[in-house]
Amino acid sequence: MIYDAAVIGAGVVGCAVARELSRWDLKILVLEKELDVATGNSSRNTGMLHAGFTYKNGSLKAECAVEGNQEFDLVAAELSVPFKRTGKLVVGFTDHDRENILKFRENGERNGVKGIRMLETREEIEAIEPYAGGNFAMYVPSSGILDPMQYTIALAENAAENGASFLFGAGVASIDRPGDGDLWILHTEKGDFSSRWVINCAGAFSPMVSAMLGYPEYYQKGFKGEYYVLDKKAGKYLSIPVYPAPNDKGGFATHATPTVDGNILVGPDSYLTEGREDYANRRDRLDSLFKEGSIMFHQMKRDYFIRNFAGIRWKNCDEKTGEVLDFILEADPEKGRSVNLVGIESPGVTCALPLARRAVQKILDRQEKEGKPLSPNASFDPCRKVPRRFSEMTMEERKKAISENPDYGQIVCRCENVSRAEILRAIHNPLGVHTLTGIKNRTRSMMGRCNGGYCQTRITKMLEEELGLAPEDIRYQRENGVIFTGKVRGEA
Amino acid sequence: MKYADVVIVGGGPAGLAAAVRLYDMGIRDILILEREHSLGGILRQCIHDGFGLTRFGVSLSGPEYASRFIGEVEKRQIPYITDTTVIEITRDKLVTAAGEAGLLQVQAKAVILTMGCRERTRGALAIPGTRPAGVMTAGVAQAYINLQNRMIGKEVVILGSGDIGMIMARRLTLEGAHVIAVFEVMPVASGLPRNIEQCLNDYGIPLYLSHTVTDIKGTDRLESVTISQVDDHMQPIPGTEKEYACDTLILSVGLIPENELTLGAGASLDDHTKGALVDEFYQSDIPGIFAAGNVLHVHDLVDFVSMEAEALAEGAAAYVREGSLPECLVSVTAGDNVGHALPQKVSGERDFLLSLRPRRPMQDVRLKVSQGENIILERKMKKVLPAEMIQLKIRKEKLSREGSITVSISQ
C-alpha cells in the first residue's frame, strides 16, 4: 500500500499533525519507534499551557504559543481532555526581579498575551494564591495546566478515529527517494513503507530524520530537567503555578506547578546532557532539586514523594555562539514532498496544533500548486468522546454509571479510584497499545501513592485475559521490558 | 441507604478478629466490607508458615491462619460483602462503597477501620536511575508468584531487610531464581531475627547492612543496580559503588498504614505511626470511629493484629450500646529511644495495653513507663530491636488521671 502521508514520530507534534492531516482525504501512517504515543519529551514536562510571554517577539515559538493558548478551551472540549486555565504567578522580591518581570510583561504584551497585570501587594497575591511567596507578582491569567499524555493520546485517538493508522515499534532506520521521484521509501523495524509525503516529527531524533530527508542535521543542545511528583495530599497547598522571577537570560529556577489531576510537580532543574534519551534520574540532581524545591514550595516533604522523571529540551542552537534558536518548520520543494519539524521543544505542547496546521498548510499549498488539491475528509469529526472517570463523578453519577455498567462498581486502582470499566476501555484502546504504562497513562491507575502495589497485579491479569496474551507477552513500556519470565510452575 | 451497628472496613486479620469478638459480645448487626474477591487480606498470599504461634500455639501458613477466622465468621453468619471497595467514610459514619451491585451506602453507629497497610515504593524513596521493567515491591512479587503463578525474574537483588523481602528471597530461591544479596540501608536489619536465619542464612544469601541502591540501569528490562555503602547519616560513601548485573530488584523498604479513608473522615493521624491517633479503646479522635491492626501501626506478627482487634471490639461494643465512651485526657508520649507508643491517649482509670517500638537495637536496657514522678512500670530487658514490637499490660491501680505518661528505654 502507498500512503499519502507518513508521519515520523508519535509525540504530541506527530499526533497533532496526524490529526490535522485527517481533516483531508488522505491515507495517513504514523510510524513510532516506541510502543505508545508520548513516551519521550511530549510527556516529560510540566504540563503547562504556556501563555507566550517569554518567547522572542516574531518567533514561531511566540506566534504558535499565543495561538495555541487562545484556542485551547475549544481544543480541550473537542478532545475531552482535562484542562484548567489557572493563570500563572511570577513572583519577585527585589528591584532586579521587578526589572526582569517587567521585561517579560512588555514582551508578552508585544506577543499578544492578554490580561497580564502586576500585583503590587501581598494582599493582591494572597487573593489569588495564599501559599505563594513574593512581595509583588506578575499575574498572567491565560496560562493553564493540562495533562500532556492525555492530550497526546487524545490527538492520536482522534486521528485514528478519522482514519489515520498508527504503527508502533517501527523506528525509521533509513529513508530513500528512488530516482529523486515522487515516492519515499521508509525502512523500519516493521518493514518498508511507501509514502508520497513525509513529515518529520521525530522530536529528540528530529535532526537525524532531517538528515535522512536531505535537510541539514541541525545542531542542538540537550537541556535536561528532573522532577518530583508529589502526592495529591500536597495539592491543596497550590492551586496555580507559581514561578520565581526569571533570571537575566529569561530562565526560571526550580518551581512548583499543580497538575490538572491535583498532584504537584517540583522541577525542572536544567543541565546539559549528550544522551538523546538520557531520562535517568541522577542522585545528585534529585538531592539538589529537593533543596531548591523546598524554597519555592514549603510542603516539599519526603512523605509526599510519588515518582521522579526527567525530560530533555533539545533546543536548536547556533553551533558557534550557542544561542538558542527558534523551532524549525520548513518544506523545501527541492527535497521532495516533505515537511521538516526540528527542535520542537518547550513550548511544544502548547504549540503542537498551531505547528501542525502550518505543516499541513505547506502540504496543501504544494498540492494546490501541482494542480492536485486535496479534498476534505467528508466524515471528519473533530470530537473524541470518552466516558467520564469514576473518580470525577458525583455520587449520583456513580450510581447511574454502575447501574448501566457494573464494571464501574469494581475499583481496580484504590489510590486513584479507577474502575474496571476504565481499565477495560484502556486495554481495548483505539491505538492498540497494550503495555502496562499504556494502561497507566490512559487511566491514572498505578500512578498514585502505592505506585501500582495494589492494582498492577490485577491489571496484568486483565491484559492477559482480555487480549489472550501469554505471560511473556506482557510488557512494562518497551519491547524487551517483559514483566514475567514465565510461569512459576506448570507448563512453561 | 442501609443501617448497621458496626461497619468493618476490610476483611483481613484485624477486621475478621474484630467481627468475631463483637458478635460474641452480643453486637450482631455487623457488616464487613472487603474489596478483594475473598476474605483474608494479605494473608492470602503469605503461604509461608510461622503465623499463629502466639495466638494458637501452632505454626500456620497465612491462608490457614485466615481460614480459622473466616470459619468463625461463617459459623456465626456474620454478614460480609466482597468485591466491594469503600470509597468514602464521613465524620457522621456514613460509609459509601462501590461494588458491581451498585453504590452501597451504610449509615453505621460505629466504624472499624481495618484497611491494613501498603508498601513503600521506589518513588517514595526517590531511588535514582532509569525506569525499566523488573523493579517491584516484595508484596507485588509475592502476589505474582503465590497467587498468580507468574515468575518475575532470574537474577535478583533485594533492597531492604523487611520481613516480606527476606521471605521472598527464600521463595525466589526455591523457585529457581538466584538471589544475589539483600541490602539494607540501616546498620540493623528491619525484619525479624527468625527470618534472617530461616530465609537468608539457611540459603546462603548474604545480607549487607549500611548499603543502598544508588543507581538503576536498563531501558527495557532491568540490567543492573549500583550499590553503595552508606555512612552514619545514611549518605552514600563515594568510591564504594559496586554494580550488580540483575534483571530484578525487589523492594522491601517499609510499610505505611493505608489511611486515606481515615483522613477523608477527618480523623487525625500520628506523625510517627502514620495511623490514627487513638485512645485506650482504639477510638480515633472522631467518636465512634475505631482502628486496629496495620492500619493503626505496622505490626511484625499477625497474632498481635488479631489480639489488638479483639481488644478494640470491647470499646466498640460499649460505644454501640451507650453512644459514647469515657473521656481519655491523659496523653502517652514516646520518650528516649522509643519510636512510637500507642495508644496516644488514656483515661487513667482502666487497664490498657501499651504497644511500643524501640528506636534502635539495644542490650541490657531498662524500660520505664512513668507518669510525672510516679513510676508505673519498670522492666529490665536483655535485648530490644526495632523489628520487634513490645507490648505491656498497664494496670489501672498505678495510674492517675493527671499528667502525661512517658515511655522510655535507657541503658
PDB file of N, CA, C and O in Angstrom, chain A residues 268-322:
ATOM      1  N   PRO A 268      11.393  21.754  36.659  1.00  0.00           N
ATOM      2  CA  PRO A 268      12.646  21.030  36.451  1.00  0.00           C
ATOM      3  C   PRO A 268      13.847  21.880  36.823  1.00  0.00           C
ATOM      4  O   PRO A 268      13.756  23.096  36.861  1.00  0.00           O
ATOM      5  N   ASP A 269      14.956  21.185  37.092  1.00  0.00           N
ATOM      6  CA  ASP A 269      16.232  21.887  37.107  1.00  0.00           C
ATOM      7  C   ASP A 269      16.707  21.921  35.657  1.00  0.00           C
ATOM      8  O   ASP A 269      15.931  21.581  34.751  1.00  0.00           O
ATOM      9  N   SER A 270      17.904  22.312  35.383  1.00  0.00           N
ATOM     10  CA  SER A 270      18.353  22.367  34.000  1.00  0.00           C
ATOM     11  C   SER A 270      19.852  22.142  33.933  1.00  0.00           C
ATOM     12  O   SER A 270      20.608  22.841  34.598  1.00  0.00           O
ATOM     13  N   TYR A 271      20.251  21.123  33.198  1.00  0.00           N
ATOM     14  CA  TYR A 271      21.680  20.889  32.946  1.00  0.00           C
ATOM     15  C   TYR A 271      21.831  20.208  31.591  1.00  0.00           C
ATOM     16  O   TYR A 271      20.881  19.638  31.066  1.00  0.00           O
ATOM     17  N   LEU A 272      23.025  20.307  31.043  1.00  0.00           N
ATOM     18  CA  LEU A 272      23.242  19.790  29.689  1.00  0.00           C
ATOM     19  C   LEU A 272      23.467  18.286  29.699  1.00  0.00           C
ATOM     20  O   LEU A 272      24.088  17.745  30.610  1.00  0.00           O
ATOM     21  N   THR A 273      22.921  17.623  28.691  1.00  0.00           N
ATOM     22  CA  THR A 273      23.183  16.193  28.526  1.00  0.00           C
ATOM     23  C   THR A 273      23.499  15.915  27.068  1.00  0.00           C
ATOM     24  O   THR A 273      23.112  16.672  26.184  1.00  0.00           O
ATOM     25  N   GLU A 274      24.193  14.814  26.852  1.00  0.00           N
ATOM     26  CA  GLU A 274      24.531  14.400  25.491  1.00  0.00           C
ATOM     27  C   GLU A 274      23.579  13.309  25.013  1.00  0.00           C
ATOM     28  O   GLU A 274      23.320  13.178  23.823  1.00  0.00           O
ATOM     29  N   GLY A 275      23.091  12.502  25.933  1.00  0.00           N
ATOM     30  CA  GLY A 275      22.293  11.333  25.559  1.00  0.00           C
ATOM     31  C   GLY A 275      20.910  11.736  25.066  1.00  0.00           C
ATOM     32  O   GLY A 275      20.178  12.392  25.787  1.00  0.00           O
ATOM     33  N   ARG A 276      20.586  11.318  23.853  1.00  0.00           N
ATOM     34  CA  ARG A 276      19.288  11.707  23.277  1.00  0.00           C
ATOM     35  C   ARG A 276      18.117  11.226  24.126  1.00  0.00           C
ATOM     36  O   ARG A 276      17.050  11.815  24.122  1.00  0.00           O
ATOM     37  N   GLU A 277      18.298  10.075  24.792  1.00  0.00           N
ATOM     38  CA  GLU A 277      17.224   9.565  25.647  1.00  0.00           C
ATOM     39  C   GLU A 277      17.746   9.322  27.064  1.00  0.00           C
ATOM     40  O   GLU A 277      17.431   8.317  27.695  1.00  0.00           O
ATOM     41  N   ASP A 278      18.508  10.257  27.535  1.00  0.00           N
ATOM     42  CA  ASP A 278      19.080  10.151  28.879  1.00  0.00           C
ATOM     43  C   ASP A 278      18.027  10.565  29.914  1.00  0.00           C
ATOM     44  O   ASP A 278      18.081  11.645  30.477  1.00  0.00           O
ATOM     45  N   TYR A 279      17.064   9.689  30.121  1.00  0.00           N
ATOM     46  CA  TYR A 279      15.952  10.031  31.018  1.00  0.00           C
ATOM     47  C   TYR A 279      16.163   9.549  32.451  1.00  0.00           C
ATOM     48  O   TYR A 279      15.244   9.592  33.262  1.00  0.00           O
ATOM     49  N   ALA A 280      17.354   9.048  32.737  1.00  0.00           N
ATOM     50  CA  ALA A 280      17.606   8.547  34.097  1.00  0.00           C
ATOM     51  C   ALA A 280      17.656   9.712  35.077  1.00  0.00           C
ATOM     52  O   ALA A 280      18.184  10.786  34.767  1.00  0.00           O
ATOM     53  N   ASN A 281      17.115   9.495  36.259  1.00  0.00           N
ATOM     54  CA  ASN A 281      17.271  10.489  37.319  1.00  0.00           C
ATOM     55  C   ASN A 281      18.619  10.279  37.977  1.00  0.00           C
ATOM     56  O   ASN A 281      19.064   9.149  38.160  1.00  0.00           O
ATOM     57  N   ARG A 282      19.262  11.406  38.315  1.00  0.00           N
ATOM     58  CA  ARG A 282      20.574  11.323  38.950  1.00  0.00           C
ATOM     59  C   ARG A 282      20.463  11.693  40.410  1.00  0.00           C
ATOM     60  O   ARG A 282      19.783  12.641  40.780  1.00  0.00           O
ATOM     61  N   ARG A 283      21.165  10.928  41.214  1.00  0.00           N
ATOM     62  CA  ARG A 283      21.065  11.112  42.648  1.00  0.00           C
ATOM     63  C   ARG A 283      21.435  12.531  43.092  1.00  0.00           C
ATOM     64  O   ARG A 283      20.708  13.174  43.858  1.00  0.00           O
ATOM     65  N   ASP A 284      22.562  13.058  42.564  1.00  0.00           N
ATOM     66  CA  ASP A 284      22.975  14.406  42.982  1.00  0.00           C
ATOM     67  C   ASP A 284      21.943  15.447  42.561  1.00  0.00           C
ATOM     68  O   ASP A 284      21.662  16.392  43.289  1.00  0.00           O
ATOM     69  N   ARG A 285      21.343  15.233  41.377  1.00  0.00           N
ATOM     70  CA  ARG A 285      20.337  16.185  40.893  1.00  0.00           C
ATOM     71  C   ARG A 285      19.070  16.126  41.737  1.00  0.00           C
ATOM     72  O   ARG A 285      18.467  17.152  42.046  1.00  0.00           O
ATOM     73  N   LEU A 286      18.672  14.910  42.092  1.00  0.00           N
ATOM     74  CA  LEU A 286      17.464  14.793  42.919  1.00  0.00           C
ATOM     75  C   LEU A 286      17.677  15.448  44.274  1.00  0.00           C
ATOM     76  O   LEU A 286      16.784  16.103  44.809  1.00  0.00           O
ATOM     77  N   ASP A 287      18.875  15.272  44.816  1.00  0.00           N
ATOM     78  CA  ASP A 287      19.175  15.882  46.120  1.00  0.00           C
ATOM     79  C   ASP A 287      19.100  17.404  46.039  1.00  0.00           C
ATOM     80  O   ASP A 287      18.490  18.055  46.889  1.00  0.00           O
ATOM     81  N   SER A 288      19.721  17.978  44.986  1.00  0.00           N
ATOM     82  CA  SER A 288      19.713  19.440  44.916  1.00  0.00           C
ATOM     83  C   SER A 288      18.329  19.962  44.543  1.00  0.00           C
ATOM     84  O   SER A 288      17.905  21.010  45.023  1.00  0.00           O
ATOM     85  N   LEU A 289      17.617  19.199  43.730  1.00  0.00           N
ATOM     86  CA  LEU A 289      16.250  19.603  43.382  1.00  0.00           C
ATOM     87  C   LEU A 289      15.351  19.621  44.616  1.00  0.00           C
ATOM     88  O   LEU A 289      14.495  20.493  44.769  1.00  0.00           O
ATOM     89  N   PHE A 290      15.593  18.679  45.504  1.00  0.00           N
ATOM     90  CA  PHE A 290      14.810  18.634  46.748  1.00  0.00           C
ATOM     91  C   PHE A 290      15.054  19.906  47.560  1.00  0.00           C
ATOM     92  O   PHE A 290      14.123  20.533  48.064  1.00  0.00           O
ATOM     93  N   LYS A 291      16.319  20.300  47.636  1.00  0.00           N
ATOM     94  CA  LYS A 291      16.656  21.508  48.406  1.00  0.00           C
ATOM     95  C   LYS A 291      16.073  22.752  47.753  1.00  0.00           C
ATOM     96  O   LYS A 291      15.448  23.583  48.419  1.00  0.00           O
ATOM     97  N   GLU A 292      16.274  22.887  46.441  1.00  0.00           N
ATOM     98  CA  GLU A 292      15.753  24.063  45.736  1.00  0.00           C
ATOM     99  C   GLU A 292      14.226  24.097  45.779  1.00  0.00           C
ATOM    100  O   GLU A 292      13.624  25.151  45.962  1.00  0.00           O
ATOM    101  N   GLY A 293      13.631  22.914  45.604  1.00  0.00           N
ATOM    102  CA  GLY A 293      12.175  22.833  45.598  1.00  0.00           C
ATOM    103  C   GLY A 293      11.583  23.264  46.921  1.00  0.00           C
ATOM    104  O   GLY A 293      10.514  23.879  46.980  1.00  0.00           O
ATOM    105  N   SER A 294      12.293  22.955  48.002  1.00  0.00           N
ATOM    106  CA  SER A 294      11.793  23.302  49.329  1.00  0.00           C
ATOM    107  C   SER A 294      11.700  24.814  49.530  1.00  0.00           C
ATOM    108  O   SER A 294      10.906  25.298  50.326  1.00  0.00           O
ATOM    109  N   ILE A 295      12.542  25.553  48.797  1.00  0.00           N
ATOM    110  CA  ILE A 295      12.497  27.010  48.921  1.00  0.00           C
ATOM    111  C   ILE A 295      11.221  27.560  48.276  1.00  0.00           C
ATOM    112  O   ILE A 295      10.537  28.408  48.843  1.00  0.00           O
ATOM    113  N   MET A 296      10.908  27.029  47.094  1.00  0.00           N
ATOM    114  CA  MET A 296       9.729  27.541  46.379  1.00  0.00           C
ATOM    115  C   MET A 296       8.431  26.952  46.899  1.00  0.00           C
ATOM    116  O   MET A 296       7.384  27.561  46.826  1.00  0.00           O
ATOM    117  N   PHE A 297       8.484  25.725  47.398  1.00  0.00           N
ATOM    118  CA  PHE A 297       7.262  25.058  47.838  1.00  0.00           C
ATOM    119  C   PHE A 297       7.492  24.482  49.230  1.00  0.00           C
ATOM    120  O   PHE A 297       8.227  23.520  49.399  1.00  0.00           O
ATOM    121  N   HIS A 298       6.884  25.121  50.204  1.00  0.00           N
ATOM    122  CA  HIS A 298       7.202  24.778  51.594  1.00  0.00           C
ATOM    123  C   HIS A 298       6.680  23.414  52.026  1.00  0.00           C
ATOM    124  O   HIS A 298       7.069  22.901  53.058  1.00  0.00           O
ATOM    125  N   GLN A 299       5.799  22.824  51.230  1.00  0.00           N
ATOM    126  CA  GLN A 299       5.271  21.499  51.590  1.00  0.00           C
ATOM    127  C   GLN A 299       6.045  20.383  50.902  1.00  0.00           C
ATOM    128  O   GLN A 299       5.527  19.297  50.690  1.00  0.00           O
ATOM    129  N   MET A 300       7.284  20.662  50.515  1.00  0.00           N
ATOM    130  CA  MET A 300       8.135  19.680  49.842  1.00  0.00           C
ATOM    131  C   MET A 300       8.614  18.661  50.868  1.00  0.00           C
ATOM    132  O   MET A 300       9.699  18.773  51.422  1.00  0.00           O
ATOM    133  N   LYS A 301       7.763  17.657  51.155  1.00  0.00           N
ATOM    134  CA  LYS A 301       8.115  16.667  52.171  1.00  0.00           C
ATOM    135  C   LYS A 301       8.341  15.316  51.520  1.00  0.00           C
ATOM    136  O   LYS A 301       7.667  14.973  50.566  1.00  0.00           O
ATOM    137  N   ARG A 302       9.257  14.539  52.133  1.00  0.00           N
ATOM    138  CA  ARG A 302       9.521  13.204  51.591  1.00  0.00           C
ATOM    139  C   ARG A 302       8.272  12.317  51.621  1.00  0.00           C
ATOM    140  O   ARG A 302       8.096  11.462  50.776  1.00  0.00           O
ATOM    141  N   ASP A 303       7.427  12.544  52.618  1.00  0.00           N
ATOM    142  CA  ASP A 303       6.197  11.756  52.712  1.00  0.00           C
ATOM    143  C   ASP A 303       5.311  11.919  51.475  1.00  0.00           C
ATOM    144  O   ASP A 303       4.444  11.091  51.223  1.00  0.00           O
ATOM    145  N   TYR A 304       5.509  12.991  50.744  1.00  0.00           N
ATOM    146  CA  TYR A 304       4.659  13.263  49.573  1.00  0.00           C
ATOM    147  C   TYR A 304       5.237  12.716  48.271  1.00  0.00           C
ATOM    148  O   TYR A 304       4.597  12.799  47.236  1.00  0.00           O
ATOM    149  N   PHE A 305       6.469  12.183  48.322  1.00  0.00           N
ATOM    150  CA  PHE A 305       7.093  11.699  47.080  1.00  0.00           C
ATOM    151  C   PHE A 305       6.271  10.570  46.450  1.00  0.00           C
ATOM    152  O   PHE A 305       5.942   9.592  47.109  1.00  0.00           O
ATOM    153  N   ILE A 306       5.993  10.699  45.167  1.00  0.00           N
ATOM    154  CA  ILE A 306       5.330   9.605  44.452  1.00  0.00           C
ATOM    155  C   ILE A 306       6.228   9.042  43.360  1.00  0.00           C
ATOM    156  O   ILE A 306       6.343   7.835  43.195  1.00  0.00           O
ATOM    157  N   ARG A 307       6.864   9.916  42.623  1.00  0.00           N
ATOM    158  CA  ARG A 307       7.664   9.480  41.486  1.00  0.00           C
ATOM    159  C   ARG A 307       8.674  10.547  41.134  1.00  0.00           C
ATOM    160  O   ARG A 307       8.536  11.703  41.544  1.00  0.00           O
ATOM    161  N   ASN A 308       9.644  10.162  40.317  1.00  0.00           N
ATOM    162  CA  ASN A 308      10.552  11.116  39.678  1.00  0.00           C
ATOM    163  C   ASN A 308      10.530  10.845  38.191  1.00  0.00           C
ATOM    164  O   ASN A 308      10.242   9.737  37.772  1.00  0.00           O
ATOM    165  N   PHE A 309      10.823  11.854  37.419  1.00  0.00           N
ATOM    166  CA  PHE A 309      11.051  11.624  35.997  1.00  0.00           C
ATOM    167  C   PHE A 309      11.961  12.716  35.479  1.00  0.00           C
ATOM    168  O   PHE A 309      12.306  13.667  36.201  1.00  0.00           O
ATOM    169  N   ALA A 310      12.378  12.573  34.222  1.00  0.00           N
ATOM    170  CA  ALA A 310      13.250  13.575  33.622  1.00  0.00           C
ATOM    171  C   ALA A 310      12.864  13.760  32.170  1.00  0.00           C
ATOM    172  O   ALA A 310      12.324  12.845  31.543  1.00  0.00           O
ATOM    173  N   GLY A 311      13.101  14.935  31.662  1.00  0.00           N
ATOM    174  CA  GLY A 311      12.860  15.219  30.250  1.00  0.00           C
ATOM    175  C   GLY A 311      14.016  16.045  29.713  1.00  0.00           C
ATOM    176  O   GLY A 311      14.820  16.581  30.483  1.00  0.00           O
ATOM    177  N   ILE A 312      14.099  16.105  28.413  1.00  0.00           N
ATOM    178  CA  ILE A 312      15.192  16.867  27.798  1.00  0.00           C
ATOM    179  C   ILE A 312      14.617  17.803  26.734  1.00  0.00           C
ATOM    180  O   ILE A 312      13.874  17.369  25.855  1.00  0.00           O
ATOM    181  N   ARG A 313      14.961  19.079  26.852  1.00  0.00           N
ATOM    182  CA  ARG A 313      14.577  20.034  25.806  1.00  0.00           C
ATOM    183  C   ARG A 313      15.727  20.109  24.814  1.00  0.00           C
ATOM    184  O   ARG A 313      16.786  20.656  25.128  1.00  0.00           O
ATOM    185  N   TRP A 314      15.510  19.503  23.643  1.00  0.00           N
ATOM    186  CA  TRP A 314      16.535  19.540  22.590  1.00  0.00           C
ATOM    187  C   TRP A 314      16.344  20.811  21.791  1.00  0.00           C
ATOM    188  O   TRP A 314      15.476  20.887  20.924  1.00  0.00           O
ATOM    189  N   LYS A 315      17.159  21.818  22.104  1.00  0.00           N
ATOM    190  CA  LYS A 315      16.990  23.144  21.515  1.00  0.00           C
ATOM    191  C   LYS A 315      17.899  23.297  20.303  1.00  0.00           C
ATOM    192  O   LYS A 315      19.078  22.957  20.367  1.00  0.00           O
ATOM    193  N   ASN A 316      17.334  23.842  19.245  1.00  0.00           N
ATOM    194  CA  ASN A 316      18.166  24.238  18.117  1.00  0.00           C
ATOM    195  C   ASN A 316      19.074  25.362  18.610  1.00  0.00           C
ATOM    196  O   ASN A 316      18.592  26.325  19.215  1.00  0.00           O
ATOM    197  N   CYS A 317      20.366  25.213  18.365  1.00  0.00           N
ATOM    198  CA  CYS A 317      21.299  26.235  18.840  1.00  0.00           C
ATOM    199  C   CYS A 317      22.267  26.617  17.733  1.00  0.00           C
ATOM    200  O   CYS A 317      22.569  25.811  16.845  1.00  0.00           O
ATOM    201  N   ASP A 318      22.767  27.836  17.837  1.00  0.00           N
ATOM    202  CA  ASP A 318      23.837  28.258  16.945  1.00  0.00           C
ATOM    203  C   ASP A 318      25.102  27.524  17.390  1.00  0.00           C
ATOM    204  O   ASP A 318      25.500  27.618  18.552  1.00  0.00           O
ATOM    205  N   GLU A 319      25.712  26.818  16.456  1.00  0.00           N
ATOM    206  CA  GLU A 319      26.843  25.973  16.819  1.00  0.00           C
ATOM    207  C   GLU A 319      28.016  26.800  17.355  1.00  0.00           C
ATOM    208  O   GLU A 319      28.777  26.338  18.195  1.00  0.00           O
ATOM    209  N   LYS A 320      28.156  28.038  16.845  1.00  0.00           N
ATOM    210  CA  LYS A 320      29.292  28.857  17.272  1.00  0.00           C
ATOM    211  C   LYS A 320      29.001  29.600  18.555  1.00  0.00           C
ATOM    212  O   LYS A 320      29.760  29.554  19.513  1.00  0.00           O
ATOM    213  N   THR A 321      27.878  30.310  18.589  1.00  0.00           N
ATOM    214  CA  THR A 321      27.612  31.180  19.738  1.00  0.00           C
ATOM    215  C   THR A 321      26.855  30.451  20.843  1.00  0.00           C
ATOM    216  O   THR A 321      26.817  30.909  21.981  1.00  0.00           O
ATOM    217  N   GLY A 322      26.227  29.330  20.503  1.00  0.00           N
ATOM    218  CA  GLY A 322      25.436  28.622  21.494  1.00  0.00           C
ATOM    219  C   GLY A 322      24.062  29.239  21.692  1.00  0.00           C
ATOM    220  O   GLY A 322      23.258  28.741  22.488  1.00  0.00           O
TER     221      GLY A 322
END
